[in-house]
Short mmCIF file of C-alpha atoms in Angstrom, two decimals:
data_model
loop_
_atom_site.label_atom_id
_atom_site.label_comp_id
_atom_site.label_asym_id
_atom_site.label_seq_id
_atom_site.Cartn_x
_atom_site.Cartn_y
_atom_site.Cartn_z
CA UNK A 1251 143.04 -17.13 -287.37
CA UNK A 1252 142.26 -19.75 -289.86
CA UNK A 1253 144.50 -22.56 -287.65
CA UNK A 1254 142.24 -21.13 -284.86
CA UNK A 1255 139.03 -21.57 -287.12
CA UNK A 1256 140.12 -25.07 -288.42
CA UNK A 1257 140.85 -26.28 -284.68
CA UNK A 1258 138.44 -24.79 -282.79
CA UNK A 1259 135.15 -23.82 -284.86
CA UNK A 1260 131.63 -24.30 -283.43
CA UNK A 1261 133.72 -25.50 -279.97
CA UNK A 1262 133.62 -23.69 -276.12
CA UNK A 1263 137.45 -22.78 -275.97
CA UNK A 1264 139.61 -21.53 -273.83
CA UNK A 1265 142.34 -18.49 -273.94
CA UNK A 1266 145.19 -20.81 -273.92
CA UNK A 1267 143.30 -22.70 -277.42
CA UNK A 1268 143.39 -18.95 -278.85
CA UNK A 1269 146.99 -18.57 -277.58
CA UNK A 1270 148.23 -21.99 -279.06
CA UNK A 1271 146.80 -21.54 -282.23
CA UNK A 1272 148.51 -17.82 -282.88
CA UNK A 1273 151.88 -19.42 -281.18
CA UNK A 1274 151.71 -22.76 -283.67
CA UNK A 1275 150.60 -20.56 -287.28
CA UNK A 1276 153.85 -17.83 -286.17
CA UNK A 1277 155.74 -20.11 -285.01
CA UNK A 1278 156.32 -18.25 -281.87
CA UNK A 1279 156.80 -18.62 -278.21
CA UNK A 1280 153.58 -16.12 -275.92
CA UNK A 1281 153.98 -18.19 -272.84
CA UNK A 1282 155.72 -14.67 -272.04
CA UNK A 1283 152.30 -13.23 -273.62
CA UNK A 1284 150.32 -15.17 -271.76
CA UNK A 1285 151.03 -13.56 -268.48
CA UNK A 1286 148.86 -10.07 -269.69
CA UNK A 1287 145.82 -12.40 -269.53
CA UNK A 1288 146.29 -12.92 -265.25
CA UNK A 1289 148.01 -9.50 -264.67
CA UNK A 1290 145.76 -6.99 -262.99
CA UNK A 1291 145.18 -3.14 -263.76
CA UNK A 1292 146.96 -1.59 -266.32
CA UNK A 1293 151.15 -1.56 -267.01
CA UNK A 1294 153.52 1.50 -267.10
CA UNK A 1295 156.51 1.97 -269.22
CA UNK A 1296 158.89 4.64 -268.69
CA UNK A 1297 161.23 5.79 -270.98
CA UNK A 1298 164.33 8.33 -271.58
CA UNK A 1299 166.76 8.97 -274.05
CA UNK A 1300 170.45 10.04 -274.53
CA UNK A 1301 171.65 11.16 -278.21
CA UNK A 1302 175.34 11.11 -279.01
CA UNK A 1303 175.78 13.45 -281.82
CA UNK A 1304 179.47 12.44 -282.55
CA UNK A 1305 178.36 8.73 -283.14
CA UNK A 1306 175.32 9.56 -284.28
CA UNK A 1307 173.53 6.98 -282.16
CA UNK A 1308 169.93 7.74 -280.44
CA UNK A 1309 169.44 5.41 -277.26
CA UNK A 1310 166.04 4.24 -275.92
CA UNK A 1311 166.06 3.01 -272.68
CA UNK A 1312 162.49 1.61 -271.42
CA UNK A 1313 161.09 -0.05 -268.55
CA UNK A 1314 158.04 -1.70 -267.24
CA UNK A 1315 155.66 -2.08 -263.67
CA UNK A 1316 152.97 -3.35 -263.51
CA UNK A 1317 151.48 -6.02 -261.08
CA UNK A 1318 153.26 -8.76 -262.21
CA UNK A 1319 155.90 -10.87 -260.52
CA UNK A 1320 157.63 -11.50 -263.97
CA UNK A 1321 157.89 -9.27 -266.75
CA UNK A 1322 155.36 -9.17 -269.30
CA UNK A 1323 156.22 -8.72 -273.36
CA UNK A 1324 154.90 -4.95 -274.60
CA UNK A 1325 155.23 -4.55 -278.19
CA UNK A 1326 156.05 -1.16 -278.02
CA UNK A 1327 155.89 0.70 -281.45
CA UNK A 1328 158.21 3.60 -282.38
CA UNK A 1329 159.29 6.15 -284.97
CA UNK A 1330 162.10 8.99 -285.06
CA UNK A 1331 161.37 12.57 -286.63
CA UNK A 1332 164.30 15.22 -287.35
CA UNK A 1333 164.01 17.61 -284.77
CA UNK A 1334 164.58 20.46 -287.09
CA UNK A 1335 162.53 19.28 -290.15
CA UNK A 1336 160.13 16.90 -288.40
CA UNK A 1337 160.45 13.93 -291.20
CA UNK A 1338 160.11 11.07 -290.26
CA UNK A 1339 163.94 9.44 -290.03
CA UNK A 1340 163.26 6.32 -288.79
CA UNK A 1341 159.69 4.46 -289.55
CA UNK A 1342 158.20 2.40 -287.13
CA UNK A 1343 159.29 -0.29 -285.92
CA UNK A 1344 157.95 -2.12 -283.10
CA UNK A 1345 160.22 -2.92 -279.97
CA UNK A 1346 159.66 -6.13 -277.72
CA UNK A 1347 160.02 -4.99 -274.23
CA UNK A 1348 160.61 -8.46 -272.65
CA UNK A 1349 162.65 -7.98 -269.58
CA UNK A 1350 161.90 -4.83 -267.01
CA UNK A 1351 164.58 -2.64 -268.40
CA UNK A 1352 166.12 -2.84 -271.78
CA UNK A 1353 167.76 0.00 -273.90
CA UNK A 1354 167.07 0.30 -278.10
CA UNK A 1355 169.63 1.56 -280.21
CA UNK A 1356 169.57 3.32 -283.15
CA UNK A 1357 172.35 4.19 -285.20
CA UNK A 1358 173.48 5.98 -288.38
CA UNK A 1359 171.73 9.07 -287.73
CA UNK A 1360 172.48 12.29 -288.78
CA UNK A 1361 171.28 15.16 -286.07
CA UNK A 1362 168.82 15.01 -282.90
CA UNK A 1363 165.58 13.60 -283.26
CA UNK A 1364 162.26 13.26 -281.21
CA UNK A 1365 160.71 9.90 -280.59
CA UNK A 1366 157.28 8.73 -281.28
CA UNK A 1367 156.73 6.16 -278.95
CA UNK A 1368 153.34 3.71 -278.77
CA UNK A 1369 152.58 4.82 -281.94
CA UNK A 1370 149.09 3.19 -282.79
CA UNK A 1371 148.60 2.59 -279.02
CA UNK A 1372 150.62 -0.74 -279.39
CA UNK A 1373 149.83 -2.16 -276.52
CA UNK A 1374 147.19 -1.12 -273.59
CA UNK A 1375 150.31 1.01 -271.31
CA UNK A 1376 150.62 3.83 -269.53
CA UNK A 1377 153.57 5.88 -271.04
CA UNK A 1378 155.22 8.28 -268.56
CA UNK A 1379 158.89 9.83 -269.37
CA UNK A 1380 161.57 9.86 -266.43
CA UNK A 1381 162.43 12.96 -267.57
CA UNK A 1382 158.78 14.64 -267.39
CA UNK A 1383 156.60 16.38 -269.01
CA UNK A 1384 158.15 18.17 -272.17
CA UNK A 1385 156.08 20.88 -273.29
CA UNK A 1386 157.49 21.72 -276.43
CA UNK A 1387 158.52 18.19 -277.36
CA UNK A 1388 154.08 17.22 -277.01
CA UNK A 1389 153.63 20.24 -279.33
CA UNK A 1390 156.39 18.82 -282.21
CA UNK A 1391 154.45 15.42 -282.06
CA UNK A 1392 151.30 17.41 -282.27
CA UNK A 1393 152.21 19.60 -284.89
CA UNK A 1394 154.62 16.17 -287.37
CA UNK A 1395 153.96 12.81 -286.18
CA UNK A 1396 152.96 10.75 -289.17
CA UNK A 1397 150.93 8.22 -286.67
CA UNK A 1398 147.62 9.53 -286.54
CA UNK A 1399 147.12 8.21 -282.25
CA UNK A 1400 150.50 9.98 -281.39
CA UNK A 1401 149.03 12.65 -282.72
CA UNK A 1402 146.07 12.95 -281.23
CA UNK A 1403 147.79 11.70 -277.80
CA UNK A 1404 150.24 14.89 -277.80
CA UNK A 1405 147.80 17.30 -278.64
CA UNK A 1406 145.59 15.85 -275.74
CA UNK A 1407 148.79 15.96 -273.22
CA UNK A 1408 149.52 19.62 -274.42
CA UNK A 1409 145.94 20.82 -273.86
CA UNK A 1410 145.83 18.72 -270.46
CA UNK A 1411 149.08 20.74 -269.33
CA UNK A 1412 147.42 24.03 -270.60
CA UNK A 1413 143.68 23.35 -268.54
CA UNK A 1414 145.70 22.10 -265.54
CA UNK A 1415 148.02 25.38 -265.06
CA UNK A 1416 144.80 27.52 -265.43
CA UNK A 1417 142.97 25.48 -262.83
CA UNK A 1418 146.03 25.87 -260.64
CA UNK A 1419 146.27 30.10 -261.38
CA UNK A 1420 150.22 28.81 -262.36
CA UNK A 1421 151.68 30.89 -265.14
CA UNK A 1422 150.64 29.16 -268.67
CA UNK A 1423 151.74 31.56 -271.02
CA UNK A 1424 154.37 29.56 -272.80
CA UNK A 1425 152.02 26.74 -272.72
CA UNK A 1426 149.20 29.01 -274.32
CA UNK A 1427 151.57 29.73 -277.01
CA UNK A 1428 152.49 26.02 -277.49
CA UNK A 1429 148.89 25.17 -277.82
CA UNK A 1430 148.31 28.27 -279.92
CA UNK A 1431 151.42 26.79 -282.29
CA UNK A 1432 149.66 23.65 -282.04
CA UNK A 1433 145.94 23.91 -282.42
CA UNK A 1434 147.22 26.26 -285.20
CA UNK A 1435 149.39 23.99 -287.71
CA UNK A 1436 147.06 21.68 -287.24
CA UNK A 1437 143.97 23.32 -288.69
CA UNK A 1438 145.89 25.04 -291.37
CA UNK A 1439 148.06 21.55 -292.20
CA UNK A 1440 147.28 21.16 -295.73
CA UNK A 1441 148.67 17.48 -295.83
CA UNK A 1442 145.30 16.29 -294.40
CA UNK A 1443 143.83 14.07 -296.59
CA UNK A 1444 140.35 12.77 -297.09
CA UNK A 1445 140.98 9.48 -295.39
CA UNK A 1446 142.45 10.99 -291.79
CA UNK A 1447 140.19 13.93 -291.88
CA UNK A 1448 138.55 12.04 -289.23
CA UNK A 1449 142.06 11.74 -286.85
CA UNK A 1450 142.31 15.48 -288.04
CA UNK A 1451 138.99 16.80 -286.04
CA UNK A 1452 139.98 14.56 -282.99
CA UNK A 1453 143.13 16.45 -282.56
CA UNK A 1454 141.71 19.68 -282.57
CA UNK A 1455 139.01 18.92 -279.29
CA UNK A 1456 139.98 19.35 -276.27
CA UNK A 1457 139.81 16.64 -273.44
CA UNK A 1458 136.81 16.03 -271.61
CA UNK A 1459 136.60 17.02 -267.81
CA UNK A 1460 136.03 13.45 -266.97
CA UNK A 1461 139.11 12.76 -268.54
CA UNK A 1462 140.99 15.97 -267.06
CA UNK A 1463 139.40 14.92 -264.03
CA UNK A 1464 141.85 11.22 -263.88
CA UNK A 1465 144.79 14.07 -263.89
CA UNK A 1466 144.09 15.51 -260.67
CA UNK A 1467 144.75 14.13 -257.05
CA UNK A 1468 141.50 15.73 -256.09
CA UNK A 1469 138.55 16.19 -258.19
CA UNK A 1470 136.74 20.26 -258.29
CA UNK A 1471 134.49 19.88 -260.95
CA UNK A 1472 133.29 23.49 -261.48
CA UNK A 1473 137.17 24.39 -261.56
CA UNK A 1474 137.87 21.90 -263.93
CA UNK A 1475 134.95 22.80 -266.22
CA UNK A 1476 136.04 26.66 -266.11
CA UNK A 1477 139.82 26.06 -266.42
CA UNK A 1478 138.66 24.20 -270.01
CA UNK A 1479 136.13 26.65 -270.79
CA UNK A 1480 138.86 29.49 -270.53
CA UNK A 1481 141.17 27.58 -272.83
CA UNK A 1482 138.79 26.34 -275.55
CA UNK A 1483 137.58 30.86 -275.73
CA UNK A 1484 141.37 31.71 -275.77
CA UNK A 1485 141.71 29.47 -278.22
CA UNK A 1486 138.51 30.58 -280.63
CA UNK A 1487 139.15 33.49 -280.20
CA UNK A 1488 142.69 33.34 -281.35
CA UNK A 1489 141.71 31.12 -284.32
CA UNK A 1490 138.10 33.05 -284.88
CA UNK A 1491 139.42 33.80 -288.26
CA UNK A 1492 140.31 30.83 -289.54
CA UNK A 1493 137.41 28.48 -287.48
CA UNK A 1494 135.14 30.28 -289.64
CA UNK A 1495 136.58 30.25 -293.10
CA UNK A 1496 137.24 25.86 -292.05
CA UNK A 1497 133.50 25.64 -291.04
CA UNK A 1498 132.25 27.86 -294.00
CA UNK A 1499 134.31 25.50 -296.53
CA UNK A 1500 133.12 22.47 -294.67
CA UNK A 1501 129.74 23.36 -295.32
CA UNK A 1502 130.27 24.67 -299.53
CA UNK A 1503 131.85 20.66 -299.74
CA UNK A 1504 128.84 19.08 -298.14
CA UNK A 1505 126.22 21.03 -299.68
CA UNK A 1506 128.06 20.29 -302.92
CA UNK A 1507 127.41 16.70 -302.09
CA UNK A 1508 124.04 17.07 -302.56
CA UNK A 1509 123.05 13.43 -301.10
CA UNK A 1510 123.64 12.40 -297.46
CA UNK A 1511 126.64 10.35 -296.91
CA UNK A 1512 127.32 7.94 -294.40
CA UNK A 1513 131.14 7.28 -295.88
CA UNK A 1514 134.03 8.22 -293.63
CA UNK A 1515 134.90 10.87 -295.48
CA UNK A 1516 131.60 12.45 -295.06
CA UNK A 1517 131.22 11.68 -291.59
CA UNK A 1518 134.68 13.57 -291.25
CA UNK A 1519 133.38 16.41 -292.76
CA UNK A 1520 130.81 16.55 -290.85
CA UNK A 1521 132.27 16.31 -287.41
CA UNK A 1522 134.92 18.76 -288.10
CA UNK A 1523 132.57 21.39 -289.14
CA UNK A 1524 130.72 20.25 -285.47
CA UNK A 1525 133.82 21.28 -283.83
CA UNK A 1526 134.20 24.26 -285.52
CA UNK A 1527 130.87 25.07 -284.58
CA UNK A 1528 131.48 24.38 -280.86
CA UNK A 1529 134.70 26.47 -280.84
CA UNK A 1530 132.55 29.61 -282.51
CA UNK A 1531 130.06 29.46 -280.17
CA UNK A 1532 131.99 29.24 -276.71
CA UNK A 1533 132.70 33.16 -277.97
CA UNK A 1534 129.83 34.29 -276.13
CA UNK A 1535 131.08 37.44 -273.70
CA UNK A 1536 129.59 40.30 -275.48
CA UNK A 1537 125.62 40.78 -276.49
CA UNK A 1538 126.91 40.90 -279.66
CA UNK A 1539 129.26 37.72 -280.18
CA UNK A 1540 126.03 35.95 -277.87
CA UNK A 1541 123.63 37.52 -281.06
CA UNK A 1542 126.56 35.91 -283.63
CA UNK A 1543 126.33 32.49 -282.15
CA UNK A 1544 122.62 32.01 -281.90
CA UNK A 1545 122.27 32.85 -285.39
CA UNK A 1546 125.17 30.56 -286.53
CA UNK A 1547 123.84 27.56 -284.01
CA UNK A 1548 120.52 27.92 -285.20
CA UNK A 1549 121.11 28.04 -289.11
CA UNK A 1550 123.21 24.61 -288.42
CA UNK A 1551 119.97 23.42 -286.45
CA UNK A 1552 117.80 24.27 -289.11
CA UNK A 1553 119.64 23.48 -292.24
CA UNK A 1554 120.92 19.28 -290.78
CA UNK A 1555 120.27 17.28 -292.65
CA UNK A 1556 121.18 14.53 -290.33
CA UNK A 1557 120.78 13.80 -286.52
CA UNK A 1558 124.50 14.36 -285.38
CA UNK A 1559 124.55 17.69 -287.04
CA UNK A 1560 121.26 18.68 -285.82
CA UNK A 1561 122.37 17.51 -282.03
CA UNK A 1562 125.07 19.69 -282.72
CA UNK A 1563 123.78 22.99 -283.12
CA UNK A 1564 120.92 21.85 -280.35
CA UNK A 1565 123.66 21.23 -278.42
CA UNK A 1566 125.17 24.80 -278.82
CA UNK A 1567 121.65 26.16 -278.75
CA UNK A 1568 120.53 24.74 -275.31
CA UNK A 1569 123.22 26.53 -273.58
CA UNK A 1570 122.86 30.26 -275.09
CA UNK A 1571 121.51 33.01 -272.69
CA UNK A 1572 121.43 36.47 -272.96
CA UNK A 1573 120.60 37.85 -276.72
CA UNK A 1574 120.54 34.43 -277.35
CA UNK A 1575 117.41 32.97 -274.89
CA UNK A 1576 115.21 33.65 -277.13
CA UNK A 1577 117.27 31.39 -280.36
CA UNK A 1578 117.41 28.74 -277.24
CA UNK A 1579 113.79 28.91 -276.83
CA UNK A 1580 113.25 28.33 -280.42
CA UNK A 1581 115.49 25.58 -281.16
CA UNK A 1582 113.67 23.78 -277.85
CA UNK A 1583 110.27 23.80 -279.18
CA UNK A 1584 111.19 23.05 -282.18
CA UNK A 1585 113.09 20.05 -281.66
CA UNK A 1586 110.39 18.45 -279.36
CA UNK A 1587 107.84 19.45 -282.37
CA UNK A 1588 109.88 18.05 -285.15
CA UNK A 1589 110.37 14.60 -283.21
CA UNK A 1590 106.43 14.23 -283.65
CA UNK A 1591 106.30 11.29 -280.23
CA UNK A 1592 109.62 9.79 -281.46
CA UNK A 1593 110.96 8.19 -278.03
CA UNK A 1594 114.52 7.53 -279.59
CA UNK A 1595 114.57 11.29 -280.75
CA UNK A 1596 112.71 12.44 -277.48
CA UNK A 1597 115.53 10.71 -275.13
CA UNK A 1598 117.99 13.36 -277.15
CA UNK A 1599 115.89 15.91 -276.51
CA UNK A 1600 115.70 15.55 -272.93
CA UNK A 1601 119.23 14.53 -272.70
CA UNK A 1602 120.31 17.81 -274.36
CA UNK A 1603 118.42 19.84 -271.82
CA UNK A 1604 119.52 18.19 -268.56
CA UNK A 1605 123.43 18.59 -270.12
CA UNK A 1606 122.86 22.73 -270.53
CA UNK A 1607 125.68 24.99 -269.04
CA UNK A 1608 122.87 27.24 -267.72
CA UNK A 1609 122.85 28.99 -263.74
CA UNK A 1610 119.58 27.64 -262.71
CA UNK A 1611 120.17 24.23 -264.63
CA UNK A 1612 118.96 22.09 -261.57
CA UNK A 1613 115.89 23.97 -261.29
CA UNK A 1614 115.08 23.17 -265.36
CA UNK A 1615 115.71 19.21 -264.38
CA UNK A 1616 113.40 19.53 -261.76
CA UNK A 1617 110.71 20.81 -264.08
CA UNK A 1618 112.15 18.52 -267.02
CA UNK A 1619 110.99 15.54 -264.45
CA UNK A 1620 107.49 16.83 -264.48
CA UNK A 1621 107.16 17.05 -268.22
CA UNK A 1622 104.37 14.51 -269.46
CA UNK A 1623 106.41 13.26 -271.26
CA UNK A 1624 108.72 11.80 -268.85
CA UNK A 1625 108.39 8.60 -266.61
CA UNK A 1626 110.69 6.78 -264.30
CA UNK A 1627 108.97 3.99 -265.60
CA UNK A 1628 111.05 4.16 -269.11
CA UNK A 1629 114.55 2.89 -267.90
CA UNK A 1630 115.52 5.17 -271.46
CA UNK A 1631 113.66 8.11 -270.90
CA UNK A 1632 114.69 8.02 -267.01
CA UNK A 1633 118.23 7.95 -268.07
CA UNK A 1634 117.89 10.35 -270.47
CA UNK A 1635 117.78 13.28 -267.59
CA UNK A 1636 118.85 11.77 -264.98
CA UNK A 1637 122.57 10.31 -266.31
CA UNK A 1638 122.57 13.13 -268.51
CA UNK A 1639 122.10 15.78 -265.41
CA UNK A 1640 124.87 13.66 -263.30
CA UNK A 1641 127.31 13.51 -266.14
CA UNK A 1642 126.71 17.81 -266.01
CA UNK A 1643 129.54 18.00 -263.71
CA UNK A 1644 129.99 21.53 -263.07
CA UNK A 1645 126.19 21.66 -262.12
CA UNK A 1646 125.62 18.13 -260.71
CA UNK A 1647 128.66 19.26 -258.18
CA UNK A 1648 127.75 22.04 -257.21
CA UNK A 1649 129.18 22.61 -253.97
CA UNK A 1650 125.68 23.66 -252.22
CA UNK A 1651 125.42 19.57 -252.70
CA UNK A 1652 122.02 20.30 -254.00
CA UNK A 1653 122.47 18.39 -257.19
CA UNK A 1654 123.24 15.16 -254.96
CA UNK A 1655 120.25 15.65 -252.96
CA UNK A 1656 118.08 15.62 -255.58
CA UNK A 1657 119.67 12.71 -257.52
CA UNK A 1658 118.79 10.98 -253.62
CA UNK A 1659 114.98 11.72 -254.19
CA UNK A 1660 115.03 10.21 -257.93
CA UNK A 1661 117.08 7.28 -256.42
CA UNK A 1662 114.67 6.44 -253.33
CA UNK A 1663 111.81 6.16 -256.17
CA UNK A 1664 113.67 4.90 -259.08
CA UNK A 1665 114.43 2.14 -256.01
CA UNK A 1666 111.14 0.52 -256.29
CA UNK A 1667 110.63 0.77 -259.96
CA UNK A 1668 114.03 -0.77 -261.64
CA UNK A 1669 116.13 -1.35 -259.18
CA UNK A 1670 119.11 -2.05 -261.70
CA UNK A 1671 118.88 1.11 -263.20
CA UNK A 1672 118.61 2.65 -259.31
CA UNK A 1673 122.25 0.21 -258.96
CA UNK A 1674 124.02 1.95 -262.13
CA UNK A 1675 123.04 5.10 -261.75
CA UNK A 1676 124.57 5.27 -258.24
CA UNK A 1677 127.96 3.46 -259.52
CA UNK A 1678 128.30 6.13 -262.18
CA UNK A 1679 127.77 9.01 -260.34
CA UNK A 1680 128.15 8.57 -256.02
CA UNK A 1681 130.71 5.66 -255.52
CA UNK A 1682 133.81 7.92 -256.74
CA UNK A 1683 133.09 10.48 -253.58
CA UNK A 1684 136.67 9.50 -252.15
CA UNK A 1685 138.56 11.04 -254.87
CA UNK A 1686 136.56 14.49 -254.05
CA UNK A 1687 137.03 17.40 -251.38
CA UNK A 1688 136.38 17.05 -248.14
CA UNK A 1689 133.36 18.89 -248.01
CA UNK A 1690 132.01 17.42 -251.52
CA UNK A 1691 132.93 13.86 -250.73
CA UNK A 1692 131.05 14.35 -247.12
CA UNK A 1693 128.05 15.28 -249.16
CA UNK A 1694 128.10 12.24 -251.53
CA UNK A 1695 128.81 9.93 -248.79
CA UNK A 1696 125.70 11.45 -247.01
CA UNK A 1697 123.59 10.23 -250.06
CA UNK A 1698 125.10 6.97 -249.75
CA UNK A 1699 124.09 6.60 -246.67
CA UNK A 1700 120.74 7.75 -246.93
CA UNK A 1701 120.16 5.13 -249.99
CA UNK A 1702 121.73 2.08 -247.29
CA UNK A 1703 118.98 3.50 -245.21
CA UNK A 1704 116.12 2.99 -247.07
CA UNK A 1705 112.98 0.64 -246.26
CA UNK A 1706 112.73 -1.92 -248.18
CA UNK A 1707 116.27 -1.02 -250.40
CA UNK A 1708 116.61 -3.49 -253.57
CA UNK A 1709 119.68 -5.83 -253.20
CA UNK A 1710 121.12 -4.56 -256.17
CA UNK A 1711 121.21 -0.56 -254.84
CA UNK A 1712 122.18 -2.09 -251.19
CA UNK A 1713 125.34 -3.95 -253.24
CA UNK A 1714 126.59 -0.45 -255.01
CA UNK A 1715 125.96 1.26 -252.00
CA UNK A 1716 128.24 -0.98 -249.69
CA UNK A 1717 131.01 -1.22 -252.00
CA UNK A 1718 130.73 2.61 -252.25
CA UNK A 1719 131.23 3.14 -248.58
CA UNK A 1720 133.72 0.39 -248.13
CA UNK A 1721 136.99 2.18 -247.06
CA UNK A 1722 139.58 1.41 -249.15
#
C-alpha cells in the first residue's frame, strides 16, 4: 500500500494502477489475478479427498468453474484436524488454485484427518464437495475448527440440512442429534475466550429464511419459516437448562460492569445473552412457558440499558400472544412513550411491529399505516413498515396473496410521492416471483402488472417493473 500511496496519491486511478503497485512491492506476477476483476457471478470449487493410511499421505484434489475462459488464481486456505482428537495437525496454509484441477499433498501424517477448507473465507467461492454433504463431518468442524468462519460456516450447513429435512417431512433424526451434539459443545466449550465471544454467539443462531430460502429450488415461505421455527424449539428446549444458566451469567458479568461498554467484548456479551433470550422465548406452547417468556422478555425490556438490548426483548415481546398479550401490550406503549417524538427510535418501533409473528399481522400493518404518526411522505418512516412488513415472509406470503395486494395499494401511492423508494421497494420484494410456486409467483406477477399499468407510473417503478417481468 505505501508503493500504491507514493505512486498514486491524490490521482483518479485505475484497477490495473492498484494491481501494479501490489505486483511491483511483492514482487509477484496477478496478471492471473487480474482476470477476477472481468469474471462474472461468483466461482465454485469442488473438492475431495483420498487418505492413505499406510503412507500416511492426505490428498486434496480441487477444482474450479466459474465463467471464465481461463482459470482464475483462488487462494484457497486450509487446515487438518485429527479425526479422533480434533487438534489441529496441520495449520493453515493457503493453497494457490491456479489451473482448473490440481491435487495438494500432505504427508507425514499419522491417522485420518478432516479438512478445514476456506478457512477465513479466503477468497469470495462457492465450496461444494464431490462427495456431498457430510453430516457428521459439518458437525466435527462445528464442534473443533480453530478458524472462527469455518466454524460458523459448518454450524450454518448443519442447521441448513436439519431445517431443510423438516420442511421436506424426510426423517432428521440423526441430523437432530448432530445439531443437538453441535449446538451443545458449543455453548458449553469452555475454550471461548473474551476476544471470539463474538464468533461464539454467531455459531449458535440459526440461518435466516432468506438465506434458507437460496437452498431451495422453489421458495414456500410459511414452510420455510415453520421448518426453522420447529428446529430453533427442539433445540431450546433441549438446551432450556443450560440457555438459562448462559443468559443468567451473561447478565451477573454485565451488571458487574457497572458502566456501558461499547468494547467488543461487551458487545459480545451482550449479543449472546440476545440469543439466549430469543432461544427461551420461542418456548411458548403451554400458558405457562407463554407466562415464563413474557416475564423474562419484559425484565430484559425494562432493565437495557442500551438500544440493541432493549430491541431485543421488544423484539421477543411484539410477538407474544396468549398469557402473554397483555406483557406485549405493555412493552408497545411503552416503547412509543419512552421514545418521547424520537423519529430514529420511532422507525424501530414501527419496524418491530410490522416484523411480529402474529395471525392477524396484516390487519395490525393496515392500522400501523393509519397511525399519526406515520406518513408516506418520510421515505424512513415509510420504510419502516412497509420493508419491514415485506421482509415478514411467512406473513407477507401468505398464500391468500393478500399481503401482495396490499403492498400494490402502498405502491400505486408511494408512486407519486418518491418514486425511488416506490423503485426499491418493488426490487426487494416482487421481482424474485419466478423463483416462487406457481400459484404465489402468478400472484406477484399480477402486482407487477398492475404497477406497469398505472397512469402516470414514474420511470424509475416502470424500469423495476420491466426487468421484473422480463422472462429470463
Amino acid at each position: 500500500m505505501d508503493l500504491y500511496f507514493k505512486r498514486h496519491d491524490g490521482q483518479a486511478v485505475t484497477c490495473d494502477d492498484f494491481l501494479a503497485a501490489m505486483a511491483d512491492a511483492n514482487d509477484v506476477d496477478l496478471s492471473q489475478f487480474a482476470r477476477w476483476y472481468c469474471t462474472p457471478g461468483t466461482p465454485t470449487v469442488s473438492y475431495s479427498t483420498a487418505f492413505d493410511a499406510e503412507k500416511g499421505l492426505f490428498q486434496l484434489t480441487l477444482s474450479q468453474s466459474s465463467r471464465s475462459n481461463e482459470p482464475l488464481f483462488i487462494p484457497v486456505s486450509v487446515g487438518l484436524l485429527d479425526k479422533k482428537s480434533g487438534q489441529e495437525v496441520v495449520p493453515t496454509k493457503i493453497l494457490e488454485l491456479k489451473e482448473a484441477k490440481q491435487t495438494f499433498d500432505f504427508p507425514n501424517l499419522k491417522g485420518e484427518v478432516v479438512p478445514s477448507i476456506l478457512r477465513n473465507f479466503s477468497a469470495p467461492v462457492k465450496l461444494e464437495s464431490l462427495d456431498g454433504v457430510d453430516e457428521s463431518e459439518l458437525a466435527f468442524l462445528a464442534s473443533h475448527d480453530t478458524d472462527g468462519f469455518n466454524r460458523w460456516d459448518s454450524a450454518q450447513k448443519l442447521y441448513t440440512c436439519a431445517i431443510l429435512k423438516a420442511m421436506n417431512k424426510e426423517d432428521n433424526e440423526a441430523t437432530i442429534n448432530l445439531v443437538f451434539e453441535t449446538f451443545g459443545k458449543t455453548l458449553k466449550d469452555e475454550v471461548i475466550s473474551d476476544n471470539s465471544i463474538r464468533a461464539y454467539e454467531y455459531a449458535l443462531v440459526l440461518p435466516g429464511e432468506s438465506t434458507l430460502a437460496e437452498s431451495v429450488a422453489v421458495i414456500d415461505p410459511p414452510t420455510i419459516h415453520k421448518a426453522r421455527k420447529l428446529v430453533k424449539n427442539l433445540i431450546a428446549r433441549k438446551f432450556k437448562e443450560e440457555l438459562t444458566s448462559c443468559y443468567e451469567n451473561l447478565t451477573t458479568e454485565i451488571k458487574a460492569d457497572g458502566e456501558f461498554k461499547v468494547d467488543g467484548v461487551s458487545v459480545g456479551r451482550r449479543r449472546l445473552r440476545n440469543v439466549c433470550l430469543s432461544y427461551l422465548c420461542s418456548i411458548v406452547q403451554t400458558p405457562d412457558e407463554q407466562k415464563t417468556a413474557a416475564t423474562l422478555a419484559t425484565n430484559h425490556f425494562i432493565s437495557a440499558t442500551g438500544m440493541t438490548d432493549k430491541m431485543s426483548g421488544f423484539a421477543e415481546l411484539v410477538s407474544m400472544s396468549g398469557e402473554g398479550e397483555s406483557a406485549r401490550e405493555a412493552a408497545i406503549k411503552k416503547f412509543y412513550d419512552d421514545a418521547h417524538g424520537d423519529p430514529l427510535v420511532l422507525d424501530k418501533w414501527f419496524a418491530a411491529l410490522a416484523s411480529a409473528e402474529l395471525p392477524d399481522i396484516l390487519d395490525r400493518v393496515k392500522k400501523l399505516v393509519t397511525h399519526p404518526d406515520y406518513s408516506l411522505e418520510k421515505p424512513n418512516r415509510c420504510r419502516s413498515v412497509i420493508s419491514s412488513f415485506a421482509a415478514n415472509r411467512a406473513a407477507f406470503h401468505h398464500a391468500s396473496g393478500k399481503g401482495y395486494e396490499f403492498l400494490g395499494d402502498i405502491l400505486e401511492k408511494l408512486d407519486k410521492i418518491n418514486p425511488k423508494v416506490a423503485a426499491r421497494i418493488t426490487s426487494g420484494s416482487l421481482i424474485g416471483w419466478k423463483r416462487y410456486g406457481k400459484e404465489r409467483a402468478d400472484l406477484m406477477k399480477a402486482q407487477l402488472i398492475r404497477l406497469g399499468k398505472l397512469n402516470h407510473v414514474s420511470n424509475d417503478l416502470s424500469e423495476i417493473v420491466a426487468k421484473g417481468l422480463k422472462e429470463t
